[in-house]
CSV table of C-alpha atoms in Angstrom, one decimal:
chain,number,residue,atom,x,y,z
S,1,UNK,CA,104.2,130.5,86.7
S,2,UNK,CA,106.9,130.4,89.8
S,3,UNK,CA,103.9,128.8,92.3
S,4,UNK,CA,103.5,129.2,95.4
S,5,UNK,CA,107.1,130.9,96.8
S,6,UNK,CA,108.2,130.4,100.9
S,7,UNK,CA,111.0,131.8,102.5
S,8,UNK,CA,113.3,130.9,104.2
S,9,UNK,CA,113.2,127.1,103.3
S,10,UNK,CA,114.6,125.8,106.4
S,11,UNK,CA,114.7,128.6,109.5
S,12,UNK,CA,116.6,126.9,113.4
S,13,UNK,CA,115.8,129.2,115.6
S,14,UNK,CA,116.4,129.2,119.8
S,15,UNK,CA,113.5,129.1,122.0
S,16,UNK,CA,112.1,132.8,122.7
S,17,UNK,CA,112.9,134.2,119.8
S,18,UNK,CA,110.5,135.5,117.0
S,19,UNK,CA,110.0,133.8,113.7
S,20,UNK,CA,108.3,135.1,110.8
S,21,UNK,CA,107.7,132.9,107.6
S,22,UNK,CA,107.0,134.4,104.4
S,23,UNK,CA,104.8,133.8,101.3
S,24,UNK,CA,103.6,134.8,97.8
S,25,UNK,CA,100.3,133.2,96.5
S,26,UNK,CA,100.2,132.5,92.7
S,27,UNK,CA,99.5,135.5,90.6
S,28,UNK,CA,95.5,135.5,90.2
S,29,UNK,CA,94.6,133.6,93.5
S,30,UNK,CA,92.5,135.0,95.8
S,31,UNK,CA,92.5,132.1,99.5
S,32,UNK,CA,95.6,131.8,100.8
S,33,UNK,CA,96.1,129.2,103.8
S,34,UNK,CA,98.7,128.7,106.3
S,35,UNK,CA,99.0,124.8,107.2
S,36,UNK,CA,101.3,123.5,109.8
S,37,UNK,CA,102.8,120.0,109.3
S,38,UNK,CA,103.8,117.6,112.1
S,39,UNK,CA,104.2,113.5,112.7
S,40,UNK,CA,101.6,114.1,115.9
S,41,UNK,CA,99.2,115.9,114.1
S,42,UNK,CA,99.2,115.6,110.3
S,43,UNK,CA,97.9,118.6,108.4
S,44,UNK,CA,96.5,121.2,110.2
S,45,UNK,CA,95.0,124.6,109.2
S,46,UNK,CA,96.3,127.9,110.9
S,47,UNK,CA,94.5,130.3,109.2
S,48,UNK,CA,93.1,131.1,105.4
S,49,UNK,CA,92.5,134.6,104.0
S,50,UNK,CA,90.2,135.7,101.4
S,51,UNK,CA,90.8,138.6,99.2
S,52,UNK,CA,93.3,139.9,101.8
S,53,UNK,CA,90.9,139.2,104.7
S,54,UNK,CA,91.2,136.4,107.2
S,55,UNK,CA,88.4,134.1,107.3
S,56,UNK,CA,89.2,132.0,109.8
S,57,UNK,CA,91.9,131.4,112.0
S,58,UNK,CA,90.1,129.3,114.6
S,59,UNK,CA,93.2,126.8,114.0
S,60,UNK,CA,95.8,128.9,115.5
S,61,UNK,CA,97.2,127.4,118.4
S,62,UNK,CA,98.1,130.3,120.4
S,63,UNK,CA,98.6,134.1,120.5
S,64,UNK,CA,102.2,133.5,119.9
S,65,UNK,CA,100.9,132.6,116.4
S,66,UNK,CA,99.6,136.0,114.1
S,67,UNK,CA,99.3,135.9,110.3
S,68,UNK,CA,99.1,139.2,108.1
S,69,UNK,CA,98.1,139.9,104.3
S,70,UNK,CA,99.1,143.1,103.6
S,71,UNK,CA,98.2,142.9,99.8
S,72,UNK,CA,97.4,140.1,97.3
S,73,UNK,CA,100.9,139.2,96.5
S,74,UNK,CA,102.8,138.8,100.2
S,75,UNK,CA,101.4,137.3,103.9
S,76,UNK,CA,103.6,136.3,106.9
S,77,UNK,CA,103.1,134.0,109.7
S,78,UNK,CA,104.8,135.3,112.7
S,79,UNK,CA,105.3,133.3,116.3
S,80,UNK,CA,106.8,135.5,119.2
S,81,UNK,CA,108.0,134.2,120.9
S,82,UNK,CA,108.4,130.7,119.6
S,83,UNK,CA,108.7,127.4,121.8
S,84,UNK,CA,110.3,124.0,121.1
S,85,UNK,CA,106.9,122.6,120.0
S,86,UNK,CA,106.2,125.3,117.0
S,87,UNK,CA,109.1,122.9,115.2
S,88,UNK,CA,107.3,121.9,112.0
S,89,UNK,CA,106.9,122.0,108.3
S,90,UNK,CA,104.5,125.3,108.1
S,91,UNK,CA,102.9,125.2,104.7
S,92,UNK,CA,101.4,128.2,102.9
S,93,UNK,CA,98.8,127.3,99.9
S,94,UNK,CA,96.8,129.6,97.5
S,95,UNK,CA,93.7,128.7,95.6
S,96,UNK,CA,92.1,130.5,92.3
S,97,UNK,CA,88.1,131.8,92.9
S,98,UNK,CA,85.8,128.7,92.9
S,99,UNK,CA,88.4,126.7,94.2
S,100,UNK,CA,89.5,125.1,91.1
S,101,UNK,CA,92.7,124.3,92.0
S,102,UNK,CA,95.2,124.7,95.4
S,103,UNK,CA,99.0,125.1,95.3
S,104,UNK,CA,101.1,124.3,98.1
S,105,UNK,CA,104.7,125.8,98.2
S,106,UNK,CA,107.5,124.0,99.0
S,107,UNK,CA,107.2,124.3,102.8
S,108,UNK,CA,109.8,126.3,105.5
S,109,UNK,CA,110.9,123.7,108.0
S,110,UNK,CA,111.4,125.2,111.5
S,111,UNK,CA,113.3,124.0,114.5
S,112,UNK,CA,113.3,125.8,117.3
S,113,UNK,CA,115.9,124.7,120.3
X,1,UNK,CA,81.9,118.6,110.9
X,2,UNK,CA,83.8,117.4,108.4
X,3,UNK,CA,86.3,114.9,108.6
X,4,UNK,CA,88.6,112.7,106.1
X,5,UNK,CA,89.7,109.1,107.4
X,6,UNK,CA,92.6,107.5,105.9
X,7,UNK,CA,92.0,103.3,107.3
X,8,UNK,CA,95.6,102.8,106.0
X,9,UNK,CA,98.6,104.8,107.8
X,10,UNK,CA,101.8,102.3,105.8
X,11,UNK,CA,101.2,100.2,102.8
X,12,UNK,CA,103.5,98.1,101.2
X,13,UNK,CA,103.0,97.1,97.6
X,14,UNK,CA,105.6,95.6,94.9
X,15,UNK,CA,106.2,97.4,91.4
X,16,UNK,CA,104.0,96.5,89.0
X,17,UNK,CA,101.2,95.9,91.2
X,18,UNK,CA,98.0,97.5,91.6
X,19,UNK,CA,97.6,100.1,94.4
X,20,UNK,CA,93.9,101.1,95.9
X,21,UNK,CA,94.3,103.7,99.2
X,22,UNK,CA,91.5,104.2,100.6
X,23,UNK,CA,89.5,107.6,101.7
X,24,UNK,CA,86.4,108.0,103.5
X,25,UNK,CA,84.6,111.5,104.4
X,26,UNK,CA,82.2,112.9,106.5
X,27,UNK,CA,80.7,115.8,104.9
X,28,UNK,CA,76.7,116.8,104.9
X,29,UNK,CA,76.7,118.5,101.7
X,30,UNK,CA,77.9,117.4,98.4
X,31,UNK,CA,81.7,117.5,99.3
X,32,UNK,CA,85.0,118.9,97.0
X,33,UNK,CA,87.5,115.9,97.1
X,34,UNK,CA,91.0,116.0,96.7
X,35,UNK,CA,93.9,113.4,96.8
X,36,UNK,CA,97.7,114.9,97.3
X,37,UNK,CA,101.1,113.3,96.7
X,38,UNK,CA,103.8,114.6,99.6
X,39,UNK,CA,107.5,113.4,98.3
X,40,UNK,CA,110.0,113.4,101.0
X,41,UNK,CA,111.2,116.8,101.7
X,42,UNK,CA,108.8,118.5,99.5
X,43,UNK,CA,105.3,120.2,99.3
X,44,UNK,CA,102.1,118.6,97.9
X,45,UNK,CA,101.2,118.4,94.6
X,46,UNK,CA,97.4,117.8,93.3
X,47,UNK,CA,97.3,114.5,91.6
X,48,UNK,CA,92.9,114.8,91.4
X,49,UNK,CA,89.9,116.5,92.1
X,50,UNK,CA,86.4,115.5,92.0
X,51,UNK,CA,83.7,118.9,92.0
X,52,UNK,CA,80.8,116.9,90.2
X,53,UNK,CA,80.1,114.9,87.4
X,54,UNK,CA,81.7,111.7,86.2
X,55,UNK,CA,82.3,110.4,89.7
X,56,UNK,CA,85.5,108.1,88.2
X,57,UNK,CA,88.5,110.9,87.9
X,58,UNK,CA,91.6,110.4,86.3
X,59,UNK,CA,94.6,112.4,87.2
X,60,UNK,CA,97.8,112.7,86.9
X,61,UNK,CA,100.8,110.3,87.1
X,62,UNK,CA,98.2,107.5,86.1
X,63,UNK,CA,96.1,108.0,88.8
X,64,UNK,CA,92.4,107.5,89.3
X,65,UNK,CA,90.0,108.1,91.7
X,66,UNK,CA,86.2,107.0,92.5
X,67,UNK,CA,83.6,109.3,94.2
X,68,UNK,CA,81.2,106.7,96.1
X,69,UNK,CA,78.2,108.7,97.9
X,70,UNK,CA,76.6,105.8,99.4
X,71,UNK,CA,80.1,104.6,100.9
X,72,UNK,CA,81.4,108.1,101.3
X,73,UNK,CA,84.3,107.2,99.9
X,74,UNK,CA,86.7,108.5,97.5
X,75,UNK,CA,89.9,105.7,96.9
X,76,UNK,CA,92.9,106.1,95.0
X,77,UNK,CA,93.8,103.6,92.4
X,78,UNK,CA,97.2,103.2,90.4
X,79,UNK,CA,96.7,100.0,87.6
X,80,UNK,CA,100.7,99.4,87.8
X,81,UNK,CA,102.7,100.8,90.7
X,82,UNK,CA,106.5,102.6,89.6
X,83,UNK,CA,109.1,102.7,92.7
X,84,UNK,CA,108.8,106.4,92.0
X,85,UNK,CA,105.0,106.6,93.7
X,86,UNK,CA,106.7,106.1,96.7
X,87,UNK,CA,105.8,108.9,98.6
X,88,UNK,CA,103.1,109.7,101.5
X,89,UNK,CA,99.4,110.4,100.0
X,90,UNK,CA,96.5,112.6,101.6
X,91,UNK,CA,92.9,113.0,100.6
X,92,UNK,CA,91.2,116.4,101.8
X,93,UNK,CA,88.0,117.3,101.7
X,94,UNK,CA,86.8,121.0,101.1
X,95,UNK,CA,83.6,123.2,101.6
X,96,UNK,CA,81.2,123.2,99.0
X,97,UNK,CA,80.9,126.9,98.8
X,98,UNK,CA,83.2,128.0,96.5
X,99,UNK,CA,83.8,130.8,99.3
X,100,UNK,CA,85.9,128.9,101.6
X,101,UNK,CA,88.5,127.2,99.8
X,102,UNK,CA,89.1,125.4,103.3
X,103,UNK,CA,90.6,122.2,103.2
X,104,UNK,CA,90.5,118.7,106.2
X,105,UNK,CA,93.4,116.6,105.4
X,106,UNK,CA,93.5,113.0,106.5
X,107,UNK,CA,95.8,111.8,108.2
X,108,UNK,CA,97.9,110.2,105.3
X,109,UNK,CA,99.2,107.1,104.1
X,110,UNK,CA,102.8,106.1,103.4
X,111,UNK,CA,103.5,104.4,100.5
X,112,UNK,CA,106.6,101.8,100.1
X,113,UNK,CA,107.1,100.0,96.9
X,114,UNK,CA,109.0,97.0,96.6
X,115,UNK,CA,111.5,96.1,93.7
């Protein structure tokens, strides 16, 4: 079991420019979450999919921000184009039916300048 | 709504001593609890989870927790603290459906361990 798999790890980035942030849930999980990390604001949920199909994304800041899950295995977070204030520790998570157990990947740390 | 409160944002405690952070929630159903360990530079890892049942959890690393309804609380203990529990620690709080798998994340607490 790899876990939860994020690339890029780190991404720098200037201001106006797209990012996209990538992610493969655990093999067998079926929620997959997008949290964004910061020192203001702790932990804070983007958006979750279920079975492919977002829930709930009321926690997207912005229409910069758009999240896709094409199939079970692969979603992206995207931000076009991205400000100084998107710099953060974006976190993608999976979770098995029942919610038994979550797994966090490792985390891509952006900077945008 | 819910919400997870973490009192304590920095504690300090030597090694070898006893650790208690402390979690309170605010849920209206009968809430799924969580306590995470963020190392610097890296993701979170589970240390516990509370569903039902036995409302004292143990976990991993040495790690217990207590589910307290009437407080609406949910602290993490640690016997005997190792300088390698330095690290920050959330508790989270999730829907009881098992159709959400949404998670509220305190705020966190930071850790330091003395020599």
């Amino acid at each position: 079991d790899a876990g939860v798999i994020q690339s890029p790890r780190h991404e720098v980035t200037e201001m106006g420019q797209e990012v996209t942030l990538r992610c493969k849930p655990i093999s067998g999980h079926n929620s997959l979450f997008w949290y964004r990390q910061t020192m203001m604001r702790g932990l804070e949920l983007l958006i979750y999919f279920n079975n492919n199909v977002p829930i709930d994304d009321s926690g997207m800041p912005e229409d910069r921000f758009s999240a896709k899950m094409p199939n079970a295995s692969f979603s992206t977070l995207k931000i076009q184009p991205s400000e100084p204030r998107d710099s953060a520790v974006y976190f993608c998570a999976s979770s098995s039916p029942g919610q038994t157990r979550m797994d966090f990947g490792p985390g891509t740390r952006l900077t945008v300048t | 709504a819910q919400s997870v409160t973490q009192p304590d944002i920095h504690i300090t405690v030597s090694e070898g001593a006893s650790l208690e952070l402390r979690c309170n929630y605010s849920y209206g159903a009968t809430p799924y609890l969580f306590w995470y360990v963020q190392s610097p530079g890296q993701g979170l890892q589970l240390l516990l989870k509370y569903f039902s049942g036995d409302t004292l959890v143990q976990g991993i690393k040495g790690f217990e927790a207590e589910f307290k309804r009437s407080q609406s609380s949910f602290n993490l203990r640690k016997p005997s603290v190792h300088w390698s529990d330095a690290a920050e620690y959330f508790c989270a709080v999730g829907h009881g459906s098992s159709n959400t798998g949404k998670l509220i994340f305190g705020q966190g607490t930071t850790l330091q361990v003395k020599p």
